Each structure stands twice: as structure tokens, then as C-alpha cells.
């Protein structure tokens, strides 16, 4: 893609007519700003239409129910809902952790396929979030083998999700009919399925349409979280200094079952942002919109009905904004004011490591970034100029949250890891909670290594393929020296 940009510029027209309408591939900061903000009111999402083209046994209504989606967004963004699910996330993670140590421990030689093994955690957690605890308890064991079969075949010729989505559709129909028959059993349940029924989705759509909508929510939820978590584990076990920093921070977390504690895990959350920047397909590789009227971008007329394919990774992998952009360095995305070590004041820039004091507080010790190398630095908030890691008085220069360079990067559309504005990912809180709960359960208890040949190269437009090749070796219980 970057070669395409170098050869043809930031906007490339792809003509596949009459199979598809005109497609405009858009790259760069101004493209991010245009699609995610300035042109947003004249664009509509097309994910539902695209999923109907896939072999997923779902019939998704093409018209978006805005009010229904607002209700769903409110559910996902509710801290009370996240806290309600966290004990279950931890319980599932504990079971998987114990299984890893038992089946891939010191006496076992075969590697652990990280992406495949995470499929149980992510699927069970998402089934509970989307369809409710009762659905998960009743159906998860039945549907998991078909899901894992599909995940295990990723990258192979002929791999297809048909079996999984056919079975999921049958189970969703059964569950919907049960809820209609006995609504009193589900009063007060926080789930997407329950919201759909309470808001009259079956009055607005037939059963097939509601099943399609529920299927789409699972497709949107599962793989981004699974890909991000797999790469975080692989990167941390590949870099002992990063692993030690994450463990130090997680040990200080008083209670993983409280979201208010998880948002204070600044280093772990920066690992999430950095993994999404580097590895996930949505939104990194693909943001699709359809023009609802004729548009003009950068002097180029775009006809009504055209598809706009935004490629945010053109910026996320641009050395101008992220030096050594292909390297995993969570320090570059530490967030100002997250309160490391009881409130150390930080000043960060997306392309620089944290100031030395912050490095030490997080447990890195030397103020050296183990991935990018070199002493950490700070950026003056008002001018953006680089200064040494410490001021003449030996203290780091701090910026306010509103002035932080990381906020500037988001405001200027250099960093759009979870989308932007009104189209920002509604599942961000839940995804962060799932990942933090898993890391907090597994990292302090499990030691592992990556393959001697290193991590696989992530150069595939479809992020599932390289993620499916991630392996951990020599799994064993972690001996805490402290």
C-alpha cells in the first residue's frame, strides 16, 4: 500500500465497474481528517452490505437503525456493564492460563499457537457481552469447536466460516424464541440481544434480520481483540524489559475486576494502542464508507455512491510520525497524566520515549527504551520541540492533559487506532477490559519465549493471517523473585 501511495499519491481511483461502484483509496493525515470528520455527514457505513456478500448465513438489514445503535453504544460504554463482566473475563483467563501451563509446560515441547489458543477466551467473553450469560453458559461449549476449526484453518486454501456462522444462526434463532416465550427470565440482563428485544427489533425486522444484526456484532467484536491480544503477548515475551515493565505495573493493580483500576494501567494500555497501531485490520487497514452525495476532496470530485476506502496505516506506519514505525514500542504512546507510581507527571510524544522519571516509575529502570534505544525525552507542550530527558534542575518537564502531544496526535489525525469522533469504536472500553484482565491474569504467572527466528512479519492486508502464525515456546510457571 505504501508503494501505491508513493507511485500514485494520497488518492487512488480503483475502477471495478460494473462489479463495484468507483472506489477511492485514500491515504494520509488529510484523508484521515476528511473521512473521519469533515466529510462524515455525507458518508455512510457499508459494513452491513459487505457482510451480506460473505458466506456467513446472515441476512443483515442494509438500513442502519440509528436509535438502536445508540442504545447498544450506551451499553458498551457503561462502566457498570464492564464491571459486571470483568469477574467472568478473569475466570475464563484463569482457566486458560492453567490449561496452558498444564498442556504446554516444562515437560511439553510443542509450541503454543497464541492466536488459536486465545479463541476460547475471546469467544466466550464476547458471547456473554453480546448475547448474555445464559446464552454463553448454554451454547458456548457447543459452538466453540466449530469456531476453533475455522480459526485453525486460517490461511489454508478453502478455509471458510460457513459452518460456524450456520451453527451460530441456528442457536441465535433458538435463543430469540426462548426469550420471546419467557421474557421474565431475562429482565435486567445487560446484553445486546436483550436490548434488541426490548427496543422492538423483531417488530422492525424479521427474525433473519435480527439474527443477521447479532451475527454482525460478533464479527465486529471478536477478531480485532484476538489479534491485538495475540500480538501483545508475542511482543512482550520477545522483549524481557517490556515484559518486566508490564508485570511491575500489573502487580500494583489492587483489583483487576474494577475498570477504574484498569484505566490506570498506563503502560499496559499503551501496549494495546501500539498493537492496534501496528497490527489490526480495523481501522488500520480498512475504513469503508459510501458517499451519500457528490463530494470534493483535495480538488478531486467524488461521485455520489462511490466507496471511500481509507487506509489509516499510511500514517500509522509513516516514519515522519512514528520513527522506526514497524517496531513495537509502547513507550511512544504513553498517555499524559495517567499517574504512574502514584501520579508521576509525564510529557509524551507519539514518536518519543517517556521522560526518564516516568520510565523508572513504570519499572523500566534506566530510562532507556529497550526497543528504540536511547535516553527518553520530553516535548514542550506549547512548542512541540524536543528537550532532554530532564530539565536543568533534573526534573521532567510536564504538560497538562489538554496540551499533551499524544492528544495533539489524535486531534491532528496522526493516530486513529480506535477510530475518531462520532464513529469511534463503541467497544473500546470492553476490549481494553478484556485485554487487561487477560494480561493481568497470565503475565504474572507464565514465562515463555518466542521462536528463535523471531516474530512473523506482519505484511498482510488481512491481519488474521500473520497473527495465526504467532507461537510461544517453553511455557512454564513464572518464579517471582520479589
XYZ file of C-alpha atoms in Angstrom:
482
model
C 0.000 0.000 0.000
C 2.782 2.406 0.833
C 4.323 1.674 -2.565
C 0.967 2.530 -4.161
C 0.972 5.825 -2.283
C 4.490 6.668 -3.413
C 3.595 5.919 -7.029
C 0.112 7.456 -7.243
C -0.370 9.899 -4.365
C -2.849 10.116 -1.500
C -5.992 9.403 -3.537
C -6.172 6.493 -5.988
C -9.278 5.707 -8.046
C -9.914 1.980 -8.474
C -12.272 1.102 -11.314
C -14.049 -2.243 -10.892
C -17.262 -1.184 -12.626
C -19.754 -2.853 -13.157
C -18.843 -5.276 -10.349
C -18.473 -2.447 -7.796
C -19.029 1.306 -7.851
C -15.935 3.544 -8.132
C -13.549 3.032 -5.199
C -11.304 5.822 -3.930
C -8.326 4.600 -1.908
C -7.397 7.451 0.450
C -4.196 7.804 2.498
C -2.529 10.396 4.724
C -3.425 12.807 7.535
C -5.773 14.885 5.408
C -7.545 11.737 4.220
C -7.988 10.668 7.860
C -9.383 14.100 8.685
C -11.676 14.129 5.650
C -13.229 10.679 6.038
C -13.412 10.650 9.845
C -14.511 14.264 10.346
C -15.031 16.846 7.617
C -16.890 14.586 5.160
C -18.505 12.399 7.808
C -22.018 13.843 7.448
C -22.008 12.918 3.747
C -20.804 9.345 4.270
C -22.479 6.165 5.446
C -21.011 2.931 6.731
C -21.198 -0.084 4.434
C -20.130 -2.899 6.731
C -23.622 -4.388 6.779
C -23.802 -4.550 2.994
C -20.350 -6.116 2.747
C -21.092 -8.820 5.312
C -24.151 -9.829 3.286
C -21.735 -10.694 0.464
C -19.832 -13.121 2.695
C -20.799 -16.782 3.310
C -21.953 -16.174 6.884
C -25.565 -17.370 6.731
C -26.842 -13.960 7.797
C -29.288 -11.529 6.252
C -28.340 -8.127 7.632
C -30.711 -5.207 7.006
C -28.975 -2.616 4.858
C -30.615 0.319 6.642
C -28.926 1.270 9.911
C -31.237 1.683 12.909
C -29.577 4.727 14.455
C -31.562 4.751 17.702
C -30.948 1.052 18.269
C -27.224 1.508 17.699
C -27.198 4.358 20.239
C -28.678 2.006 22.834
C -26.023 -0.603 22.038
C -23.276 2.013 22.243
C -24.566 3.102 25.654
C -24.352 -0.491 26.869
C -20.755 -0.940 25.720
C -19.651 2.385 27.148
C -21.223 1.822 30.559
C -18.618 1.276 33.287
C -21.249 -0.630 35.272
C -21.631 -3.092 32.386
C -17.860 -3.503 32.064
C -17.508 -4.128 35.815
C -20.311 -6.673 35.665
C -18.422 -8.679 33.032
C -14.886 -8.381 34.440
C -15.120 -11.238 37.006
C -16.161 -13.547 34.177
C -13.274 -12.352 31.969
C -10.852 -13.124 34.790
C -12.364 -16.552 35.434
C -12.057 -17.529 31.765
C -8.478 -16.216 31.686
C -7.583 -18.239 34.795
C -8.892 -21.412 33.204
C -6.901 -20.787 30.024
C -3.757 -19.883 31.987
C -3.945 -23.142 33.924
C -4.541 -25.093 30.721
C -1.501 -23.508 29.078
C 0.760 -24.457 31.958
C -0.642 -27.974 32.100
C -0.563 -28.737 28.375
C 2.445 -26.686 27.274
C 4.501 -26.628 30.460
C 8.049 -27.619 31.294
C 7.643 -31.239 30.221
C 5.976 -30.317 26.942
C 7.937 -29.417 23.814
C 5.261 -28.423 21.326
C 4.742 -24.673 20.838
C 1.556 -22.881 21.720
C -0.266 -21.221 18.833
C -1.211 -17.977 20.568
C -3.950 -16.823 18.215
C -5.693 -20.198 18.189
C -5.487 -20.582 21.963
C -6.978 -17.141 22.536
C -10.056 -18.032 20.505
C -11.723 -19.607 23.552
C -11.163 -16.559 25.764
C -12.361 -14.061 23.183
C -15.357 -16.072 22.005
C -16.667 -16.892 25.487
C -16.223 -13.294 26.645
C -17.945 -11.854 23.577
C -20.820 -14.335 23.685
C -21.515 -13.200 27.234
C -21.274 -9.497 26.353
C -23.391 -9.696 23.214
C -25.901 -12.434 23.910
C -25.898 -12.661 27.708
C -24.571 -15.017 30.407
C -27.404 -17.504 29.884
C -26.618 -17.853 26.179
C -22.910 -18.265 26.917
C -23.495 -20.909 29.591
C -25.889 -22.864 27.380
C -24.225 -22.650 23.976
C -20.524 -21.754 24.276
C -19.327 -25.354 24.588
C -21.402 -26.311 21.548
C -20.162 -23.552 19.247
C -16.529 -23.282 20.344
C -15.256 -26.347 18.395
C -16.614 -25.006 15.100
C -15.113 -21.583 15.769
C -11.729 -23.103 16.608
C -11.862 -25.278 13.497
C -12.253 -22.161 11.380
C -9.517 -20.285 13.275
C -7.193 -23.276 12.951
C -7.655 -23.335 9.182
C -6.942 -19.635 8.617
C -4.525 -19.181 5.757
C -5.339 -22.556 4.243
C -6.948 -22.884 0.841
C -10.660 -23.470 1.247
C -10.924 -22.228 4.847
C -14.468 -20.968 5.334
C -16.592 -19.640 8.221
C -19.783 -21.164 6.800
C -20.011 -23.949 9.385
C -19.522 -21.618 12.319
C -21.987 -18.971 11.174
C -24.581 -21.542 10.180
C -24.455 -23.028 13.673
C -24.422 -19.588 15.307
C -27.520 -18.584 13.335
C -29.390 -21.684 14.479
C -28.502 -21.072 18.129
C -29.462 -17.393 17.919
C -32.877 -18.290 16.495
C -33.406 -20.793 19.307
C -32.374 -18.203 21.921
C -34.590 -15.470 20.455
C -37.634 -17.737 20.524
C -36.865 -18.751 24.118
C -36.674 -15.092 25.176
C -39.932 -14.289 23.432
C -41.587 -17.213 25.194
C -40.163 -16.432 28.651
C -39.262 -12.712 28.752
C -39.484 -12.629 32.541
C -36.329 -14.761 32.802
C -34.167 -12.069 31.223
C -35.396 -8.892 32.896
C -32.442 -6.709 33.842
C -29.884 -8.562 31.733
C -27.244 -6.287 30.156
C -26.666 -7.690 26.672
C -27.017 -6.612 23.071
C -29.588 -9.328 22.414
C -31.755 -8.116 25.278
C -31.542 -4.516 24.050
C -32.677 -5.617 20.594
C -35.724 -7.367 22.024
C -36.590 -4.557 24.454
C -36.364 -1.952 21.688
C -38.656 -3.894 19.338
C -36.101 -5.101 16.793
C -38.359 -8.053 15.928
C -41.140 -5.597 15.109
C -38.919 -3.625 12.723
C -37.160 -6.649 11.190
C -37.930 -10.285 10.610
C -36.117 -12.953 12.612
C -33.481 -13.415 9.908
C -32.672 -9.715 10.014
C -32.221 -9.675 13.794
C -30.061 -12.804 13.603
C -28.002 -11.013 10.961
C -27.523 -7.958 13.159
C -26.492 -10.095 16.120
C -24.086 -12.034 13.911
C -22.513 -8.811 12.649
C -21.851 -7.602 16.193
C -19.894 -10.783 16.926
C -17.866 -10.454 13.724
C -17.003 -6.874 14.616
C -16.038 -7.775 18.188
C -14.050 -10.994 18.081
C -11.071 -10.757 15.769
C -9.732 -7.269 16.495
C -9.433 -8.136 20.185
C -7.973 -11.552 19.420
C -5.383 -10.148 17.008
C -4.340 -7.336 19.366
C -4.013 -9.612 22.396
C -2.031 -12.229 20.462
C 0.490 -9.647 19.258
C 0.804 -8.010 22.695
C 1.690 -11.366 24.251
C 4.188 -12.137 21.480
C 5.873 -8.721 21.676
C 6.117 -8.728 25.472
C 7.580 -12.228 25.651
C 10.019 -11.234 22.890
C 11.277 -8.219 24.893
C 12.162 -9.030 28.545
C 12.397 -5.348 29.510
C 8.894 -4.638 28.247
C 7.605 -7.787 29.954
C 9.159 -6.724 33.263
C 7.573 -3.267 32.979
C 4.127 -4.747 32.313
C 4.448 -7.185 35.211
C 5.537 -4.441 37.602
C 2.529 -2.340 36.694
C 0.100 -5.265 36.880
C 1.399 -6.298 40.313
C 0.446 -2.840 41.586
C -3.146 -3.193 40.396
C -5.270 -3.645 43.531
C -8.220 -5.296 41.779
C -8.445 -6.383 38.141
C -12.224 -6.595 38.450
C -12.620 -2.807 38.642
C -12.426 -0.839 35.397
C -11.318 2.261 37.316
C -8.133 0.355 38.186
C -7.577 -0.888 34.641
C -7.563 2.594 33.114
C -4.698 3.458 35.467
C -2.527 0.754 33.860
C -0.813 3.286 31.636
C 1.886 1.024 30.226
C -0.470 -1.893 29.554
C -2.954 0.424 27.851
C -0.161 1.877 25.724
C 0.653 -1.712 24.695
C -2.932 -2.012 23.472
C -2.708 1.212 21.454
C 0.645 0.229 19.961
C -0.612 -3.244 18.993
C -3.683 -1.735 17.324
C -1.468 0.797 15.516
C 0.727 -1.967 14.136
C -1.460 -4.964 13.597
C -5.243 -4.694 13.362
C -7.203 -4.604 10.133
C -9.977 -2.373 11.511
C -9.419 0.504 11.431
C -5.734 0.271 10.455
C -6.071 -1.262 7.011
C -9.707 -0.700 6.199
C -12.273 2.015 6.901
C -15.042 1.861 4.317
C -17.684 4.497 3.643
C -20.148 5.265 0.842
C -20.783 8.795 -0.410
C -24.417 9.797 0.010
C -23.901 12.850 -2.210
C -21.286 14.191 -4.591
C -18.142 15.223 -2.720
C -14.925 17.045 -3.390
C -11.709 16.022 -1.644
C -8.437 17.806 -2.288
C -9.903 19.215 -5.517
C -10.995 15.775 -6.741
C -14.740 15.264 -7.412
C -16.126 12.033 -5.925
C -19.499 10.938 -7.367
C -22.458 10.004 -5.185
C -22.490 6.262 -4.464
C -18.717 5.901 -4.625
C -16.895 3.839 -1.999
C -14.182 5.551 0.029
C -11.508 3.188 1.308
C -9.481 4.953 3.972
C -6.112 3.376 4.810
C -5.072 4.832 8.222
C -1.904 2.727 8.326
C -0.445 5.063 5.732
C 0.022 7.416 8.696
C 0.414 4.815 11.449
C 3.433 3.381 9.612
C 4.851 6.683 8.421
C 8.372 7.299 9.762
C 7.600 11.033 9.844
C 5.215 10.491 12.737
C 6.459 7.180 14.168
C 10.241 6.682 13.831
C 11.029 3.000 13.341
C 7.339 2.669 12.718
C 7.455 -1.124 12.309
C 8.842 -1.528 15.848
C 6.607 -2.245 18.836
C 7.378 0.445 21.424
C 4.549 1.123 23.893
C 6.530 3.979 25.462
C 5.812 6.163 22.452
C 2.092 6.044 23.240
C 2.098 6.509 26.993
C -0.642 8.947 27.855
C -0.003 12.197 29.707
C -1.377 12.276 33.211
C -2.260 8.631 33.728
C -0.483 8.682 37.066
C 2.349 6.185 37.053
C 3.681 5.392 40.528
C 1.120 7.478 42.313
C 0.977 10.361 39.893
C 4.331 10.985 38.245
C 3.757 13.854 35.845
C 4.512 12.850 32.277
C 5.028 14.592 28.982
C 4.883 12.317 25.955
C 5.088 12.453 22.224
C 3.975 9.677 19.926
C 7.405 9.392 18.346
C 9.495 9.646 21.521
C 10.044 7.562 24.616
C 8.831 8.787 28.019
C 10.947 11.016 30.206
C 13.441 9.126 32.351
C 11.499 9.614 35.569
C 8.436 8.031 34.004
C 10.492 5.113 32.679
C 11.787 4.459 36.166
C 8.311 4.694 37.663
C 6.985 2.142 35.220
C 9.743 -0.269 36.068
C 11.995 0.088 33.048
C 14.728 1.248 35.361
C 17.267 3.001 33.199
C 15.172 5.470 31.229
C 16.269 3.635 28.076
C 13.704 2.429 25.570
C 14.629 -1.257 25.018
C 13.082 -1.273 21.555
C 14.024 2.076 20.023
C 17.090 2.639 22.176
C 18.421 5.926 23.524
C 17.553 8.038 26.502
C 13.985 9.117 26.879
C 12.891 12.624 26.034
C 10.059 15.047 26.580
C 8.306 17.505 24.311
C 7.400 21.001 25.389
C 3.628 21.139 25.171
C 3.246 24.573 23.610
C 6.047 24.429 21.062
C 6.432 20.748 20.309
C 10.242 20.994 20.424
C 12.342 18.172 21.805
C 14.180 18.707 25.076
C 16.482 16.387 27.056
C 15.077 13.778 29.401
C 15.459 16.093 32.359
C 15.370 19.844 32.809
C 18.483 21.662 34.118
C 17.091 21.159 37.607
C 16.847 17.432 36.935
C 13.040 17.308 36.795
C 10.980 16.219 33.778
C 9.016 18.922 32.019
C 5.321 18.167 32.243
C 2.373 19.150 30.100
C -1.268 19.243 31.054
C -3.633 16.582 29.690
C -5.214 19.111 27.324
C -1.782 20.096 25.985
C -0.251 16.622 25.783
C 1.416 15.753 22.475
C -0.492 12.476 22.374
C -3.763 14.429 22.424
C -2.361 16.567 19.619
C -1.637 13.443 17.565
C -5.249 12.355 17.900
C -6.597 15.832 17.173
C -4.422 16.065 14.059
C -5.443 12.591 12.822
C -1.980 11.081 13.105
C -3.264 8.412 15.488
C -6.710 6.886 14.884
C -6.253 3.453 16.449
C -9.850 3.257 17.690
C -11.384 5.495 15.052
C -12.309 9.110 15.717
C -15.201 11.312 16.709
C -18.747 10.038 16.262
C -17.517 6.847 14.579
C -15.042 5.958 17.326
C -15.187 2.280 18.295
C -18.038 1.771 20.761
C -16.404 -1.398 22.103
C -13.123 0.238 23.142
C -13.795 0.098 26.887
C -14.878 -3.530 26.768
C -11.912 -4.529 24.594
C -9.454 -2.798 26.940
C -11.103 -4.512 29.910
C -10.845 -7.939 28.264
C -7.190 -7.483 27.315
C -6.139 -6.008 30.678
C -7.942 -8.781 32.560
C -6.216 -11.454 30.489
C -2.761 -9.900 30.738
C -3.187 -9.310 34.460
C -4.081 -12.960 34.955
C -1.485 -14.563 32.664
C 1.657 -12.402 32.582
C 2.453 -12.569 36.332
C 2.060 -16.365 36.298
C 3.549 -17.556 32.995
C 7.032 -17.386 31.492
C 7.535 -18.108 27.790
C 9.786 -17.439 24.834
C 9.146 -16.664 21.193
C 10.724 -18.695 18.396
C 14.471 -18.278 17.912
C 13.716 -16.964 14.424
C 11.713 -14.092 15.927
C 8.151 -12.965 15.237
C 6.483 -13.454 11.847
C 6.413 -10.471 9.518
C 3.085 -8.662 9.539
C 2.811 -7.516 5.932
C -0.589 -8.957 5.021
C -3.607 -6.741 4.397
C -5.697 -9.356 6.233
C -4.306 -9.249 9.751
C -5.631 -12.686 10.723
C -3.041 -14.481 8.585
C 0.183 -13.246 10.253
C -1.472 -13.347 13.697
C -2.355 -17.016 13.161
C 1.392 -17.799 12.910
C 2.326 -16.444 16.349
C 3.778 -19.043 18.706
C 5.067 -19.181 22.278
C 7.664 -21.744 23.351
C 8.930 -23.181 26.627
C 5.926 -22.201 28.709
C 6.497 -22.587 32.458
C 5.330 -21.041 35.744
C 6.881 -17.663 36.451
C 9.086 -17.659 39.528
C 8.616 -14.293 41.159
C 11.946 -13.244 42.623
C 10.445 -10.397 44.607
